Amino acid sequence: MGENSVLVDRVTMEFSRAREEAGSLKALLLGRRRRGREVFRALDQVSFSLEEGQVLGIVGRNGSGKSTLLKIIAGALTPTQGRVEVDRSKVQLLTLGTGFDPELTGRENVFLNGALLGRSRKFLQEYYQEIVAFAQLEGFMEEKVGHYSSGMVSRLGFAIATAGDAPEILILDEVLSVGDMFFRKKSEARIRELLHGGSTVLLVSHSPGVIRANCTQALWLDRGRLRAWGNVGEVCDAYEAMEEAKGEEP
């Protein structure tokens, strides 16, 4: 057995959210509601470990806690209970669609978004032309990002996030669904390069096919609880069987 690169031990994450209460019948009929607070448990006693060089695929419906788990591992969130052991200086979290200012140009956003990802200015200067070429945005970098299409923004975000060599621990939150069909194939090829570059990887995808093709382990989250963890085929089969069963319910 190799050394653990990531250890997640009984992690629970709770959020406080607004809850509407009708109050009196008159208030209900008039559409007036009181606002209270309730505790929402996004993760409930989740535990697993990942050895160096392994690739873990995480599946689950929207709202199952996948992104919350990744943010805790990356250090963006602190769990309510439990612990995570990981060297966060080695972690790179790649998630698209955040960290762009629509009033800044594409060029300016390369340095803004790259800084938010922990990239140095020297690194971004070195890889700037490669980023622009990969995103297919030559001739558009002096335009405000607010004038870009959603596909252009996604392509730029992906190019910034995946520039250079892969980090030792790579966390990918739904980054294989960007752009048109041609760019998706291009981005999938780039991710495969990163996946097979020796990094320890955590990959969230809605596609069990992507998990089967790229991962050495799989983990299934369902409404914040760990339903299964281990063999890729067995976990994906169980997840797909549950999805099919729910799809057949009246």
Coordinates of C-alpha atoms in Angstrom, one line a residue:
M1 CA 0.0 0.0 0.0
G2 CA 1.2 3.5 -0.8
E3 CA 1.2 6.6 1.3
N4 CA -2.1 8.4 1.7
S5 CA -2.2 11.7 -0.3
V6 CA -5.7 12.6 0.9
L7 CA -7.4 11.4 4.1
V8 CA -11.0 12.4 4.8
D9 CA -12.2 11.3 8.3
R10 CA -15.8 11.6 9.3
V11 CA -16.3 14.9 7.7
T12 CA -19.7 16.7 8.3
M13 CA -20.6 20.0 6.8
E14 CA -23.6 22.0 7.9
F15 CA -24.9 25.3 6.6
S16 CA -27.5 27.7 8.0
R17 CA -30.2 28.7 5.4
A18 CA -33.4 30.7 5.3
R19 CA -36.7 28.9 6.0
E20 CA -40.0 30.5 5.2
E21 CA -42.8 30.0 7.8
A22 CA -46.4 30.8 6.9
G23 CA -47.5 32.0 10.3
S24 CA -51.2 32.8 10.6
L25 CA -53.8 31.8 8.0
K26 CA -54.3 35.5 7.1
A27 CA -50.6 36.0 6.5
L28 CA -50.5 32.8 4.3
L29 CA -53.4 34.1 2.2
L30 CA -51.8 37.5 1.8
G31 CA -48.5 35.9 0.9
R32 CA -46.7 37.2 4.0
R33 CA -44.3 34.8 5.5
R34 CA -41.9 34.9 8.4
R35 CA -38.3 34.0 7.7
G36 CA -36.6 31.6 10.1
R37 CA -33.4 29.7 9.9
E38 CA -32.7 26.0 9.5
V39 CA -29.6 23.8 9.4
F40 CA -28.8 22.0 6.2
R41 CA -26.4 19.1 6.3
A42 CA -24.5 19.1 3.0
L43 CA -22.1 16.2 4.1
D44 CA -22.8 13.6 6.8
Q45 CA -19.9 11.6 8.3
V46 CA -18.0 11.1 5.0
S47 CA -14.7 9.1 5.2
F48 CA -12.3 7.8 2.6
S49 CA -8.6 7.9 1.7
L50 CA -6.6 8.3 -1.6
E51 CA -3.1 7.1 -2.2
E52 CA -0.5 9.0 -4.2
G53 CA -1.0 8.6 -7.9
Q54 CA -4.6 7.3 -7.6
V55 CA -7.5 8.9 -9.6
L56 CA -10.8 9.1 -7.7
G57 CA -14.0 9.7 -9.6
I58 CA -16.9 11.2 -7.6
V59 CA -20.5 10.7 -8.8
G60 CA -23.9 11.8 -7.5
R61 CA -26.9 13.9 -8.3
N62 CA -26.9 17.7 -8.1
G63 CA -27.0 18.7 -4.4
S64 CA -25.3 15.5 -3.2
G65 CA -22.4 17.4 -1.7
K66 CA -19.7 16.7 -4.3
S67 CA -18.5 20.3 -4.8
T68 CA -18.7 21.0 -1.0
L69 CA -16.4 18.0 -0.4
L70 CA -13.9 19.3 -3.0
K71 CA -13.9 22.7 -1.5
I72 CA -13.2 21.3 2.0
I73 CA -10.3 19.2 0.7
A74 CA -8.9 22.3 -1.1
G75 CA -9.2 24.4 2.0
A76 CA -11.9 26.8 0.7
L77 CA -14.3 25.5 3.4
T78 CA -13.8 24.3 7.0
P79 CA -15.9 21.3 7.9
T80 CA -18.3 21.5 10.8
Q81 CA -17.0 18.2 12.1
G82 CA -14.3 15.7 11.2
R83 CA -10.8 16.3 9.7
V84 CA -9.0 16.3 6.4
E85 CA -5.3 15.5 6.1
V86 CA -3.7 16.8 2.8
D87 CA -0.8 19.0 1.9
R88 CA -2.7 22.0 0.5
S89 CA 0.4 23.6 -0.9
K90 CA 0.3 20.8 -3.4
V91 CA -3.4 21.1 -4.3
Q92 CA -4.9 22.8 -7.4
L93 CA -8.7 23.1 -7.5
L94 CA -9.9 23.6 -11.1
T95 CA -13.5 24.9 -11.3
L96 CA -14.8 26.9 -14.2
G97 CA -17.0 30.0 -14.4
T98 CA -15.7 31.9 -11.3
G99 CA -13.1 34.6 -10.8
F100 CA -13.8 36.7 -13.9
D101 CA -14.5 40.5 -14.0
P102 CA -16.8 41.3 -16.9
E103 CA -15.4 44.9 -17.0
L104 CA -11.9 43.8 -17.5
T105 CA -10.4 42.6 -20.8
G106 CA -9.6 39.0 -21.6
R107 CA -5.9 39.8 -21.1
E108 CA -6.5 41.4 -17.7
N109 CA -8.7 38.5 -16.6
V110 CA -5.9 36.0 -17.4
F111 CA -3.8 37.6 -14.6
L112 CA -6.8 38.1 -12.3
N113 CA -8.2 34.5 -12.6
G114 CA -4.7 33.0 -12.6
A115 CA -3.9 34.8 -9.4
L116 CA -7.0 33.4 -7.8
L117 CA -5.9 30.0 -8.8
G118 CA -2.5 30.6 -7.1
R119 CA -0.5 31.2 -10.3
S120 CA 2.3 33.7 -10.2
R121 CA 2.5 36.6 -12.6
K122 CA 5.7 35.2 -13.9
F123 CA 4.0 31.9 -14.7
L124 CA 1.1 33.6 -16.4
Q125 CA 3.4 35.8 -18.5
E126 CA 5.3 32.7 -19.5
Y127 CA 2.2 30.7 -20.5
Y128 CA 0.1 33.7 -21.8
Q129 CA 0.4 32.9 -25.5
E130 CA -0.2 29.2 -24.9
I131 CA -3.4 30.1 -22.9
V132 CA -4.7 32.4 -25.6
A133 CA -4.0 29.8 -28.4
F134 CA -5.6 26.9 -26.5
A135 CA -8.7 29.0 -25.8
Q136 CA -8.8 30.0 -29.5
L137 CA -9.2 33.7 -28.5
E138 CA -6.6 35.3 -30.7
G139 CA -7.8 38.8 -31.6
F140 CA -10.3 39.0 -28.7
M141 CA -8.0 39.5 -25.6
E142 CA -8.4 43.3 -25.6
E143 CA -12.2 43.0 -25.5
K144 CA -14.1 43.1 -22.2
V145 CA -15.0 39.7 -21.0
G146 CA -18.6 41.0 -20.5
H147 CA -18.8 41.0 -24.3
Y148 CA -17.7 37.3 -24.6
S149 CA -20.1 34.5 -25.1
S150 CA -20.5 31.9 -22.3
G151 CA -18.4 29.5 -24.5
M152 CA -15.6 31.9 -24.9
V153 CA -15.5 32.5 -21.1
S154 CA -15.5 28.8 -20.5
R155 CA -12.7 28.2 -22.9
L156 CA -10.6 31.0 -21.4
G157 CA -11.2 29.6 -17.8
F158 CA -10.2 26.1 -18.9
A159 CA -7.1 27.3 -20.6
I160 CA -5.9 29.3 -17.6
A161 CA -6.7 26.5 -15.1
T162 CA -4.9 23.8 -17.1
A163 CA -1.8 25.7 -18.2
G164 CA 1.6 24.2 -17.4
D165 CA 2.4 21.0 -15.7
A166 CA -0.1 19.2 -13.5
P167 CA 0.2 19.8 -9.7
E168 CA 0.8 16.9 -7.3
I169 CA -2.9 16.9 -6.2
L170 CA -5.4 17.9 -8.8
I171 CA -9.1 18.5 -8.1
L172 CA -11.4 18.8 -11.1
D173 CA -15.0 20.0 -10.5
E174 CA -17.0 19.4 -13.7
V175 CA -14.4 20.8 -16.1
L176 CA -15.1 18.3 -18.9
S177 CA -18.3 19.9 -20.2
V178 CA -17.0 23.3 -21.6
G179 CA -17.4 24.8 -25.0
D180 CA -18.6 23.2 -28.3
M181 CA -18.1 19.6 -29.3
F182 CA -14.7 20.3 -30.9
F183 CA -13.4 22.1 -27.8
R184 CA -14.8 19.4 -25.5
K185 CA -12.7 16.8 -27.3
K186 CA -9.7 19.1 -27.0
S187 CA -10.3 19.7 -23.3
E188 CA -10.8 16.0 -22.6
A189 CA -7.5 15.3 -24.3
R190 CA -5.8 17.9 -22.1
I191 CA -7.3 16.5 -19.0
R192 CA -6.2 13.0 -19.9
E193 CA -2.6 14.4 -20.2
L194 CA -3.0 15.8 -16.6
L195 CA -4.7 12.6 -15.3
H196 CA -1.9 10.4 -16.5
G197 CA 0.9 12.8 -15.5
G198 CA 1.4 11.1 -12.1
S199 CA -0.8 13.4 -10.1
T200 CA -3.3 12.3 -7.4
V201 CA -6.6 13.3 -8.8
L202 CA -10.2 13.9 -7.6
L203 CA -12.6 14.2 -10.5
V204 CA -16.3 15.1 -10.3
S205 CA -18.4 14.2 -13.3
H206 CA -22.0 13.6 -14.1
S207 CA -20.9 11.0 -16.6
P208 CA -20.1 7.5 -15.3
G209 CA -18.5 6.9 -18.6
V210 CA -15.8 9.5 -17.9
I211 CA -15.3 8.0 -14.5
R212 CA -14.9 4.5 -15.9
A213 CA -12.4 5.7 -18.6
N214 CA -10.1 7.7 -16.3
C215 CA -10.3 6.6 -12.7
T216 CA -8.8 4.0 -10.5
Q217 CA -11.4 4.3 -7.7
A218 CA -15.0 5.7 -7.5
L219 CA -17.0 7.3 -4.8
W220 CA -20.8 7.8 -4.8
L221 CA -22.4 10.6 -2.7
D222 CA -26.1 10.7 -2.2
R223 CA -27.7 13.6 -0.3
G224 CA -24.4 14.2 1.6
R225 CA -23.9 10.5 2.6
L226 CA -21.3 8.1 1.3
R227 CA -23.2 5.4 -0.5
A228 CA -20.3 3.5 -2.0
W229 CA -16.5 3.8 -2.4
G230 CA -14.0 1.5 -4.1
N231 CA -14.1 -0.5 -7.4
V232 CA -15.0 1.8 -10.3
G233 CA -17.2 -0.6 -12.2
E234 CA -19.1 -1.7 -9.1
V235 CA -19.7 1.9 -7.8
C236 CA -20.8 3.2 -11.2
D237 CA -23.0 0.2 -11.8
A238 CA -24.7 0.8 -8.4
Y239 CA -25.2 4.5 -9.1
E240 CA -26.6 3.9 -12.6
A241 CA -29.0 1.2 -11.3
M242 CA -30.4 3.6 -8.7
E243 CA -30.8 6.4 -11.3
E244 CA -32.6 4.0 -13.6
A245 CA -34.9 2.8 -10.8
K246 CA -35.7 6.4 -9.9
G247 CA -36.4 7.2 -13.6
E248 CA -39.0 4.4 -13.7
E249 CA -40.9 5.6 -10.6
P250 CA -44.3 7.2 -11.4

